XYZ file of C-alpha atoms in Angstrom:
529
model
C 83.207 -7.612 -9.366
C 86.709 -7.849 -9.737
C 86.680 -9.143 -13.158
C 84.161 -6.691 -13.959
C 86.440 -3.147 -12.880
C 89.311 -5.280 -14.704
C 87.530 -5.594 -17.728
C 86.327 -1.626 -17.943
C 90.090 -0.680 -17.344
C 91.197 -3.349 -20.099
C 88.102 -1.914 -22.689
C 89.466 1.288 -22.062
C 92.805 1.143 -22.312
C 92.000 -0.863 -25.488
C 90.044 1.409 -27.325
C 92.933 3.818 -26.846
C 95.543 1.605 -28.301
C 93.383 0.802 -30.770
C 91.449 4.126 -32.220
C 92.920 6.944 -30.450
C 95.393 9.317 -32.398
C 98.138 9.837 -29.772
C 101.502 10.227 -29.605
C 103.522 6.748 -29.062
C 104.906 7.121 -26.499
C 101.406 7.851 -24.409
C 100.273 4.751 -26.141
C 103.077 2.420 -24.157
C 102.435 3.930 -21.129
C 98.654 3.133 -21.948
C 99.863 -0.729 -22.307
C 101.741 -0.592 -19.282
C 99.587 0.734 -16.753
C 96.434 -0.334 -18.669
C 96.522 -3.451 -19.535
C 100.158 -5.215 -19.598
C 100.228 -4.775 -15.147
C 96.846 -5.560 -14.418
C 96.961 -8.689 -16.533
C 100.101 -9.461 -15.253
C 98.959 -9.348 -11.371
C 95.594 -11.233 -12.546
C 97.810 -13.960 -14.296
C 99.835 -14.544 -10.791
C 97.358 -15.663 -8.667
C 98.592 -19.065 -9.721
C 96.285 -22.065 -9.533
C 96.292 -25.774 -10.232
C 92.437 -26.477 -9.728
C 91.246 -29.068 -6.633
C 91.831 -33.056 -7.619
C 88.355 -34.538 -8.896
C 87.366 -31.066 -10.183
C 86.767 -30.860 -13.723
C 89.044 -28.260 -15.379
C 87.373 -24.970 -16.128
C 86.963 -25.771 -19.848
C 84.560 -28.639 -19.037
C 82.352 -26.731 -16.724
C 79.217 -25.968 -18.055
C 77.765 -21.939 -17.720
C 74.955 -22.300 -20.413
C 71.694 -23.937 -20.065
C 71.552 -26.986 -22.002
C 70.512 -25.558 -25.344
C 68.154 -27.626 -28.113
C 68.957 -27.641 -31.397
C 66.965 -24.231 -32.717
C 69.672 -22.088 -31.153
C 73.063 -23.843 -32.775
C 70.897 -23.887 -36.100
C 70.171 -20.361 -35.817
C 73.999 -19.478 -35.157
C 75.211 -21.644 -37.952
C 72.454 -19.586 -40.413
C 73.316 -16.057 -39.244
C 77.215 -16.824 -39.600
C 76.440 -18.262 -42.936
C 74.222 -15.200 -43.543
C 76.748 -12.381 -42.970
C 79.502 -14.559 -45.302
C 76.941 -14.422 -48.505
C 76.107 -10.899 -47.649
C 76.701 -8.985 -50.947
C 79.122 -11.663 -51.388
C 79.951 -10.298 -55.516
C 79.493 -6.770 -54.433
C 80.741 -5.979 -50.696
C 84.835 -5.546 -51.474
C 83.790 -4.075 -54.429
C 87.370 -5.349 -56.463
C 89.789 -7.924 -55.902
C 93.924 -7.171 -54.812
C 96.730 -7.725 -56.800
C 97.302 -11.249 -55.277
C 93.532 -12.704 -56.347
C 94.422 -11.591 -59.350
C 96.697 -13.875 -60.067
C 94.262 -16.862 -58.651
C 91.948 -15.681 -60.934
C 93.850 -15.666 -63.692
C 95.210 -19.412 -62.595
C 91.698 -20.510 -62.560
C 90.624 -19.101 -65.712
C 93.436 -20.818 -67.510
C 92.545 -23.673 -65.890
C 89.043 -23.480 -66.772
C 90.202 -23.539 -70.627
C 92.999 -26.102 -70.392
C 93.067 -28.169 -67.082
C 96.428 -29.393 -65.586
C 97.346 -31.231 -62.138
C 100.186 -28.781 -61.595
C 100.863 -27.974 -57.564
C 102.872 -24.501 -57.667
C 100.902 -21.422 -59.042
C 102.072 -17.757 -59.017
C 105.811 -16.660 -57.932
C 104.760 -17.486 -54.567
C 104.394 -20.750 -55.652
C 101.202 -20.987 -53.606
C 99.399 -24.767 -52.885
C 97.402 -25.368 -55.673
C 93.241 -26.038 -53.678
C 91.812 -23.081 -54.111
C 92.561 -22.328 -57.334
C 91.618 -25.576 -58.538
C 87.980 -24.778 -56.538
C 87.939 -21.474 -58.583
C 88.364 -23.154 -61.524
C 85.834 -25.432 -61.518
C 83.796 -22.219 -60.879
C 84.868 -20.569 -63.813
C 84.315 -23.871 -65.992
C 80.577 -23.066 -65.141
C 79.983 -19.276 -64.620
C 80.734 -15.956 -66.582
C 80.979 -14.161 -63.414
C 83.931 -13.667 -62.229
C 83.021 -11.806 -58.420
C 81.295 -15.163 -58.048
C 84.096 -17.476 -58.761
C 86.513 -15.315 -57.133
C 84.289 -15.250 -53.721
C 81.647 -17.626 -53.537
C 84.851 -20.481 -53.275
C 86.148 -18.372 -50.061
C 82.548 -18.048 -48.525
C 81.825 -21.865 -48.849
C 84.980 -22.254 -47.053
C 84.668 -19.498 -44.356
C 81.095 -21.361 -43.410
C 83.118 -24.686 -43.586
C 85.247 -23.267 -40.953
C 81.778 -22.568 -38.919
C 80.977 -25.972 -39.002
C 84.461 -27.401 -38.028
C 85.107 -25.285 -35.353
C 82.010 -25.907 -33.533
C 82.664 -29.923 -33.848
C 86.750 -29.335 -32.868
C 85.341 -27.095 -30.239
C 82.456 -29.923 -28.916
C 85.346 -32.325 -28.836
C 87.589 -30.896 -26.613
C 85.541 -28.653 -24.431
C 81.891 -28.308 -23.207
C 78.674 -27.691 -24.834
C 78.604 -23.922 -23.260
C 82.059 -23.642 -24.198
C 81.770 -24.877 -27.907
C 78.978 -22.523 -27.762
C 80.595 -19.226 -27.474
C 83.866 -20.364 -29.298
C 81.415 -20.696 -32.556
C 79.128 -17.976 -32.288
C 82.918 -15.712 -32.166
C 83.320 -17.801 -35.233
C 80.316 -16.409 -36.847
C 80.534 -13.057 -35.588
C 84.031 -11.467 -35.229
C 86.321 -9.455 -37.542
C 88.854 -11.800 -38.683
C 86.463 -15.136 -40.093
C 84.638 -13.081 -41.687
C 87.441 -11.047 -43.512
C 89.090 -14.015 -44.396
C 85.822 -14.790 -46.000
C 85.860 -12.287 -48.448
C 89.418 -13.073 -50.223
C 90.247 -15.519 -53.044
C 93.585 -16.264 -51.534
C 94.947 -19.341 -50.320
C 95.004 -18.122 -46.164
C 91.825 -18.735 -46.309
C 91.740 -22.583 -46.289
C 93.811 -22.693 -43.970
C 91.362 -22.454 -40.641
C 88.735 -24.633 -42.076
C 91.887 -27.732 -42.632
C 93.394 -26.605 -39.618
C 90.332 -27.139 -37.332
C 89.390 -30.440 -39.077
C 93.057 -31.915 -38.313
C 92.383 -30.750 -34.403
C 89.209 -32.583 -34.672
C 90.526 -35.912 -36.306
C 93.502 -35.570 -33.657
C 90.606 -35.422 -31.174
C 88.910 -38.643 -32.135
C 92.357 -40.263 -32.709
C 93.593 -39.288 -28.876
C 89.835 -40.842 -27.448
C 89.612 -44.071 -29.688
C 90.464 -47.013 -28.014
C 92.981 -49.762 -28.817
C 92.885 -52.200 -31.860
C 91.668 -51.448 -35.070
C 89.843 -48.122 -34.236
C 93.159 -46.736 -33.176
C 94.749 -48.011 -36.113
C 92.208 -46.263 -38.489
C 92.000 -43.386 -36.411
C 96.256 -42.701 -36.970
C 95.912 -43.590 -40.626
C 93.217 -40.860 -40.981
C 94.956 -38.712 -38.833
C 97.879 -38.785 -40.428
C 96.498 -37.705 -44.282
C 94.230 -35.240 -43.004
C 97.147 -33.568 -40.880
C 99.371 -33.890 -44.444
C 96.115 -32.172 -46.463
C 97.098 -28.869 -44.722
C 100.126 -28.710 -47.623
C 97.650 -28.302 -50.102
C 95.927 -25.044 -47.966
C 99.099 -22.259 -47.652
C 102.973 -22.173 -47.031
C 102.368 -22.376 -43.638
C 101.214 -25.848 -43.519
C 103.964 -27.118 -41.867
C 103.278 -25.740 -38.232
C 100.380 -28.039 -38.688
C 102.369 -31.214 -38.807
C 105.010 -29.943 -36.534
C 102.128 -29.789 -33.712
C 99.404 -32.667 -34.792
C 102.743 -34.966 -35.156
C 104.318 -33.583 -31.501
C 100.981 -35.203 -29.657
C 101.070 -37.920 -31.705
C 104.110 -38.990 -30.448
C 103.742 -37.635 -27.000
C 100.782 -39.608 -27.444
C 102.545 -42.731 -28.585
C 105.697 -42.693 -26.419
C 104.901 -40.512 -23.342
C 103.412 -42.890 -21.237
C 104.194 -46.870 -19.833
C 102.918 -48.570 -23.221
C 105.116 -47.575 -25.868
C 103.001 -47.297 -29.200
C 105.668 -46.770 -32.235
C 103.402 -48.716 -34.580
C 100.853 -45.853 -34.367
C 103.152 -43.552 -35.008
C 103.988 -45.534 -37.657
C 100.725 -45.021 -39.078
C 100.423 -41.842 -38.656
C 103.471 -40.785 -40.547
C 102.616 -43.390 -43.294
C 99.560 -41.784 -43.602
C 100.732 -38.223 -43.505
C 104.016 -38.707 -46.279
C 100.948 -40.137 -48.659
C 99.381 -37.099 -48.397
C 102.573 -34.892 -48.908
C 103.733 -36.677 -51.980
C 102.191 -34.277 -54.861
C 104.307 -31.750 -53.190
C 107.158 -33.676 -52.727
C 107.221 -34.552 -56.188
C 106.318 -30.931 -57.088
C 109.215 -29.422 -55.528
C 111.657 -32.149 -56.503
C 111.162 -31.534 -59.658
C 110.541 -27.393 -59.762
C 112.594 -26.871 -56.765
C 110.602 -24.982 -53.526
C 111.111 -22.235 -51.067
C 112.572 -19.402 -53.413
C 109.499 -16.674 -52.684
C 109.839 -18.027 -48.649
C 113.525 -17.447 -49.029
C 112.973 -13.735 -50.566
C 110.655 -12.653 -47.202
C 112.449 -14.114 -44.526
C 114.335 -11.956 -42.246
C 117.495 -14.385 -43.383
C 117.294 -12.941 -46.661
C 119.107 -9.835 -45.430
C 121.622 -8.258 -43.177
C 120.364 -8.878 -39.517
C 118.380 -5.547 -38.693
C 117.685 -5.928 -34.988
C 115.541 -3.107 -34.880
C 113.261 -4.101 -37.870
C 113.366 -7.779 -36.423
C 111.775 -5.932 -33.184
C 109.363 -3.771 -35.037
C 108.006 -6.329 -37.061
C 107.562 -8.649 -33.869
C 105.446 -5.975 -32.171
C 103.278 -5.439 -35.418
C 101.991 -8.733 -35.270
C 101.294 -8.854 -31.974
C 100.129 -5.262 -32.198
C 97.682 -6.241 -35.268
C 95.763 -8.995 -33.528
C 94.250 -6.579 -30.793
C 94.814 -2.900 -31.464
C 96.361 -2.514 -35.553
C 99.192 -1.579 -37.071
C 99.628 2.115 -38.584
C 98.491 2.741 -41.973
C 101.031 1.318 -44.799
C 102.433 -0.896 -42.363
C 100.656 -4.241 -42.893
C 99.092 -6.137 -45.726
C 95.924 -7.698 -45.564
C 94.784 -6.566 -41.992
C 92.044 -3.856 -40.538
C 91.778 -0.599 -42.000
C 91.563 0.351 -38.417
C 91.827 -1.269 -35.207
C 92.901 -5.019 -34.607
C 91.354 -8.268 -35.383
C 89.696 -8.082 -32.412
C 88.049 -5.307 -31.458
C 88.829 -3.481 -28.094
C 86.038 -5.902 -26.094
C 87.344 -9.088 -27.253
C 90.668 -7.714 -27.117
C 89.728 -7.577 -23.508
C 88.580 -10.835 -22.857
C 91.328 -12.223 -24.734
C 94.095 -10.451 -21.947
C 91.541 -12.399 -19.320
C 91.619 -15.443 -21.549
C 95.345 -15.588 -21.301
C 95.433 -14.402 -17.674
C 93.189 -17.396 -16.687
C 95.060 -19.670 -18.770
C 98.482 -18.695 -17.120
C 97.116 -19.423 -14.188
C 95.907 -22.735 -14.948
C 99.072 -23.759 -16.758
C 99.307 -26.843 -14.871
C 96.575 -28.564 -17.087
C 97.913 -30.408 -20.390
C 95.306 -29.058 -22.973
C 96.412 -24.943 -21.535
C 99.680 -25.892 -22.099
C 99.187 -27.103 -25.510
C 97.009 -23.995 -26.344
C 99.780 -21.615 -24.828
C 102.391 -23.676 -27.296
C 100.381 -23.970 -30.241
C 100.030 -19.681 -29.973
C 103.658 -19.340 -29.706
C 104.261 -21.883 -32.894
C 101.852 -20.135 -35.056
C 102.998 -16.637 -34.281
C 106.393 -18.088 -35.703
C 105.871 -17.114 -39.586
C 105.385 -13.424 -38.776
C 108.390 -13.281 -36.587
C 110.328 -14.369 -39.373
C 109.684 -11.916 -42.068
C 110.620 -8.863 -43.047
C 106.952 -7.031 -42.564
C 103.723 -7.569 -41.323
C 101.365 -9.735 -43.610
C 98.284 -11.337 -41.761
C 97.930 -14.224 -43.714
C 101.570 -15.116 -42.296
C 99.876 -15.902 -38.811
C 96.506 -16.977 -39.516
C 96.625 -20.477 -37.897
C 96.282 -18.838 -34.624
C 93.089 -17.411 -35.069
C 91.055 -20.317 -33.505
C 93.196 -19.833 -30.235
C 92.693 -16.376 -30.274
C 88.811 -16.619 -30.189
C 89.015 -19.374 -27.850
C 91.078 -17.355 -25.172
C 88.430 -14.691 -25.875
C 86.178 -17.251 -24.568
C 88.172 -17.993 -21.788
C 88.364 -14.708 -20.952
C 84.381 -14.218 -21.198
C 83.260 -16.825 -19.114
C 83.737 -15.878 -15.501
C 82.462 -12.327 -16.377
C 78.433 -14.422 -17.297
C 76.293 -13.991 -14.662
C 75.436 -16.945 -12.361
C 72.448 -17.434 -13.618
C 72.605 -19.531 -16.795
C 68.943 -17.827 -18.659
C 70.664 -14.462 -17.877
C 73.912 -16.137 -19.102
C 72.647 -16.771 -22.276
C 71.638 -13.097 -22.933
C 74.132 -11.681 -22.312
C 76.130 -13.762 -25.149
C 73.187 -13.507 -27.287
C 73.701 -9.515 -26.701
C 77.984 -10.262 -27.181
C 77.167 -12.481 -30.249
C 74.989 -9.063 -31.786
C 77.364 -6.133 -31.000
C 80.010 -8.115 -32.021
C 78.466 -8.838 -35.425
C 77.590 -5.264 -36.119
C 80.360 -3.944 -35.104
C 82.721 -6.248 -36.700
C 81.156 -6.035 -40.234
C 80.783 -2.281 -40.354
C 84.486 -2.097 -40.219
C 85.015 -4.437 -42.486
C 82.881 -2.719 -45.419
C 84.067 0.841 -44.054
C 86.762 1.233 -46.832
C 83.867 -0.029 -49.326
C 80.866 2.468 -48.554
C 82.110 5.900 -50.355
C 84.949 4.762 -52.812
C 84.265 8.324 -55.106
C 83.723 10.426 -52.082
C 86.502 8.380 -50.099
C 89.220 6.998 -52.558
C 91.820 7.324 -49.967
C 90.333 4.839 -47.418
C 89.551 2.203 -50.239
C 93.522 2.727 -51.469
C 94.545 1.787 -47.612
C 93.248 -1.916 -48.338
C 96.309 -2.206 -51.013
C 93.691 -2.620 -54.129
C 93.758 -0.500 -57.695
C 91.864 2.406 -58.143
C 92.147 2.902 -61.317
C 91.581 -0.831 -62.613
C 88.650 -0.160 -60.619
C 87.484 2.482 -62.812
C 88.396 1.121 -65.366
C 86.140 -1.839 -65.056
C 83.237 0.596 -64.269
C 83.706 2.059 -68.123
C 84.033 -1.495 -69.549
C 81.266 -2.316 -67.673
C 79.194 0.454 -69.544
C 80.394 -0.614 -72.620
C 79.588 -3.768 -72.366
C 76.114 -2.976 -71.419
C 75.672 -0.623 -74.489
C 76.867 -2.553 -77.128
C 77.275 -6.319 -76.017
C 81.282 -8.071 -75.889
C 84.213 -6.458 -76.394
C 87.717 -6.758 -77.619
C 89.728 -5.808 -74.633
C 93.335 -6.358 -74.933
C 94.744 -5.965 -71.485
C 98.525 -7.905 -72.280
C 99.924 -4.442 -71.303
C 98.980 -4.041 -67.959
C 101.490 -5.022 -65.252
C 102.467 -8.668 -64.805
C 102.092 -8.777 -61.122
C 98.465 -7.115 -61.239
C 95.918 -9.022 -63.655
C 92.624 -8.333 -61.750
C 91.163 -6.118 -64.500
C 91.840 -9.406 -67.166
C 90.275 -11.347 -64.898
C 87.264 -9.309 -64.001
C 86.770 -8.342 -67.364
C 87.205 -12.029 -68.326
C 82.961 -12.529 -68.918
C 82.638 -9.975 -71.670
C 86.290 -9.940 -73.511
C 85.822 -11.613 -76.471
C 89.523 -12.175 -77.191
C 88.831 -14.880 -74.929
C 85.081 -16.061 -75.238
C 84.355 -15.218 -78.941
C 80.776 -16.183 -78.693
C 77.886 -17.137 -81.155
C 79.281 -17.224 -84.739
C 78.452 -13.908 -86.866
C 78.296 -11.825 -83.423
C 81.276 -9.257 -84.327
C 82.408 -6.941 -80.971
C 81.561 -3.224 -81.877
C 84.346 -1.742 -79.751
C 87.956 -2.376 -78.540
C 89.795 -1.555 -75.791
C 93.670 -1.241 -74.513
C 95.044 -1.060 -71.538
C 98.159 0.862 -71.900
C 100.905 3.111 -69.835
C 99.899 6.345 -69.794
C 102.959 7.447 -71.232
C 101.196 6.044 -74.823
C 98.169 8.284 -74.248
C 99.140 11.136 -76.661
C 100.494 9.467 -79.304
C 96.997 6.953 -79.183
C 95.176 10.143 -79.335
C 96.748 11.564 -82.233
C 96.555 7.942 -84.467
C 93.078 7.508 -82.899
C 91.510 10.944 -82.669
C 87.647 9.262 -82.179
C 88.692 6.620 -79.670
């Protein structure tokens, strides 16, 4: 009962913060009194749990399940990632631009190198994307498809990572908010490197899993050597890689040298294992030097602004639960948080119960492992949500956390009332993620708050008719700016200054992308363009 009244408050107070247009200043007191004391007097009632007991992550609440139902949550979360996969967002951003245009080049000439873009970003995806557009003229599909395959890969791993460290009923609800919630299924829908990075991520938790339960000999051995390349396979996901090795390598060597039997050949392994897998970016940087574009959004790279340093703190921690306001983050919800307000809830539970169970090893380690991956976003100069998107797992699984003692006692009923969780959130979840998509000629303004180009937008739509009327065209598009390509690369199918086609098939029309600035004297030299 008491988690119930606790939970209305927190859903309340939540919604505010997250979709109510009031003042700030109501909005802290909101926090406060809403959800920051509440939480805060839940969280005290410190516990260590009885000796013998197992810890509340091992306990089982669910009935023990057959297969049907984990098949049917791995095919609806696959279901909602495919969804209109080539039509749903409608048009890329600026920065899947430039992946597409890395993979088309590499679709025409192939190379091995590791840095792409200004951002020098890790090289995976766009290889993937390349190999799509080796075989397919579309380029929604090889932009998307790639990220999709990946999001469901991140289905997969997380309930396995999940089944290895916690139980079944556990694993359970961790994957179905997998499936279901805002942020996997956003990051779904991007051709940008960020989204690698959970499906990695999860598989290095699960490998460290097996590694910390094999037993000694040979099995161990194998077990650190495997480790120790899948940990370093993270470089090749997104520049925030190394938080991965920083925290697989810490329980390695707690691992190794924490207890009686010291175990430095392991950890020998392990790190053997690991530099292998970081030497094509070792060499990479050695020889085209690293960390310039890091450098550039760091909050090093100016004058110490203590303000800004706090304001940009408080967005990301702001964005995961309630949002940030609009213009003041890149690649997060139109509206609201990554959760929304009811998981938003159970995460303050989540971490309420956790605090109070801080005692056991694995809380602590989830507790840590938030702080580290909240790091990134700390450090720059604004609020990006790619920066921080290692600690989405732990955010889902405190959500669980959070759920659990809230289930009736009954474990039939129990299973309901996720099924019922699993279905609100799903609906819910995906409607705001296609809001700014629904209207874009009745609504431009909402589809210009997700950072993407109108009017490449509209100009693809008259290409598009073109192309439809009179076959291939000659569109030369070397004008547009640098640090936007997405109408080259969307337009890449039917431009035959780069597919020529069949001999003897001559384009029958041209088109430019130009400033504006050029449109009078074009008119004037072309008067029937």
């Amino acid at each position: 009962l008491r988690f119930g009244l606790l939970l209305i408050l927190l859903l309340l107070s939540n919604s505010v913060l997250s979709y109510a247009a009031v003042p700030p200043a109501v909005k802290f007191w909101v926090f406060l009194l809403g959800v920051l004391l509440p939480v805060y007097g839940l969280a005290a009632e410190r516990t260590g749990g009885r000796k013998g007991k197992a810890p509340f992550y091992r306990v089982e609440f669910l009935p023990d399940l057959p297969g049907w139902p984990w098949g049917l949550l791995l095919a609806a979360g696959f279901l909602l990632r495919f969804w209109r996969i080539t039509r749903l967002f409608a048009w890329p951003m600026g920065d899947e631009g430039l992946s597409g245009d890395a993979a088309l080049a590499l679709s025409r000439h192939w190379n091995w190198d590791f840095f792409y873009s200004v951002g020098q970003a890790p090289p995976l995806l766009d290889w993937v994307c390349g190999l799509f557009f080796k075989f397919s003229r579309d380029p929604f599909l090889n932009l998307w498809v790639p990220s999709a395959l990946f999001s469901c890969a991140t289905l997969v791993l997380g309930l396995i990572a999940a089944r290895r460290y916690f139980s079944k009923s556990l694993a359970f609800l961790v994957t179905g908010l997998l499936a279901f919630s805002y942020w996997p299924l956003y990051l779904g829908r991007f051709c940008l490197q960020a989204v690698l990075v959970p499906s990695v991520e999860l598989l290095s938790l699960w490998m460290l899993g097996r590694f910390l339960e094999a037993t000694e000999g040979p099995r161990k051995v194998r077990a650190a050597w495997a480790l120790g390349i899948v940990t370093g396979l993270n470089v090749f996901t997104f520049t925030t890689w190394p938080l991965m090795v920083v925290l697989v390598g810490m329980a390695v060597y707690l691992h190794s040298f924490g207890g009686r039997r010291k175990e430095s050949g392991i950890f020998f392994r392990f790190s053997a294992g690991l530099f292998l897998a970081l030497i094509p970016f070792l060499v990479a940087a050695f020889r085209q030097g690293y960390g310039q574009h890091i450098r550039d959004v760091a909050v090093w790279s100016r004058p110490l602004d203590a303000a800004n340093l706090l304001q940009v703190a408080g967005g990301y921690l702001a964005v995961l639960g309630w949002g940030v306001a609009p213009g003041q983050g890149f690649y997060v919800p139109a509206r609201g948080g990554f959760l929304n307000p009811l998981l938003t809830s159970f995460f303050f539970l989540g971490l309420a119960r956790a605090w109070r169970h801080a005692s056991l090893p694995r809380v602590q380690w989830v507790l840590f492992a938030g702080f580290l991956f909240l790091v990134p976003g700390f450090l720059s100069l604004n609020v990006e949500g790619f920066r921080v998107v290692q600690i989405l797992p732990l955010l889902l699984l405190l959500s669980a956390w959070g759920l659990e003692p809230l289930l009736p006692a009954s474990r039939k009923a129990a299973v309901l009332v996720v099924a019922g969780l699993f279905l609100l959130t799903a609906v819910f979840d995906f409607a705001r993620m296609a809001q700014p998509y629904r209207n874009i000629a009745g609504n431009p303004g909402l589809f210009l708050s997700t950072g993407k180009t109108l009017s490449r937008y509209r100009a693809y739509q008259v290409l598009k008719d073109l192309k439809t009327q009179g076959g291939p065209g000659w569109i030369l598009s070397e004008w547009d700016l640098p640090a936007d390509h997405t109408l080259a690369v969307m337009t890449s199918g039917f431009n035959a200054t780069l597919d020529p086609g069949p001999a003897g098939g001559s384009p029958r029309w041209l088109a430019v992308m130009a400033d504006a600035h050029y449109r009078p004297f074009l008119q004037k030299r072309f008067p029937h363009a």
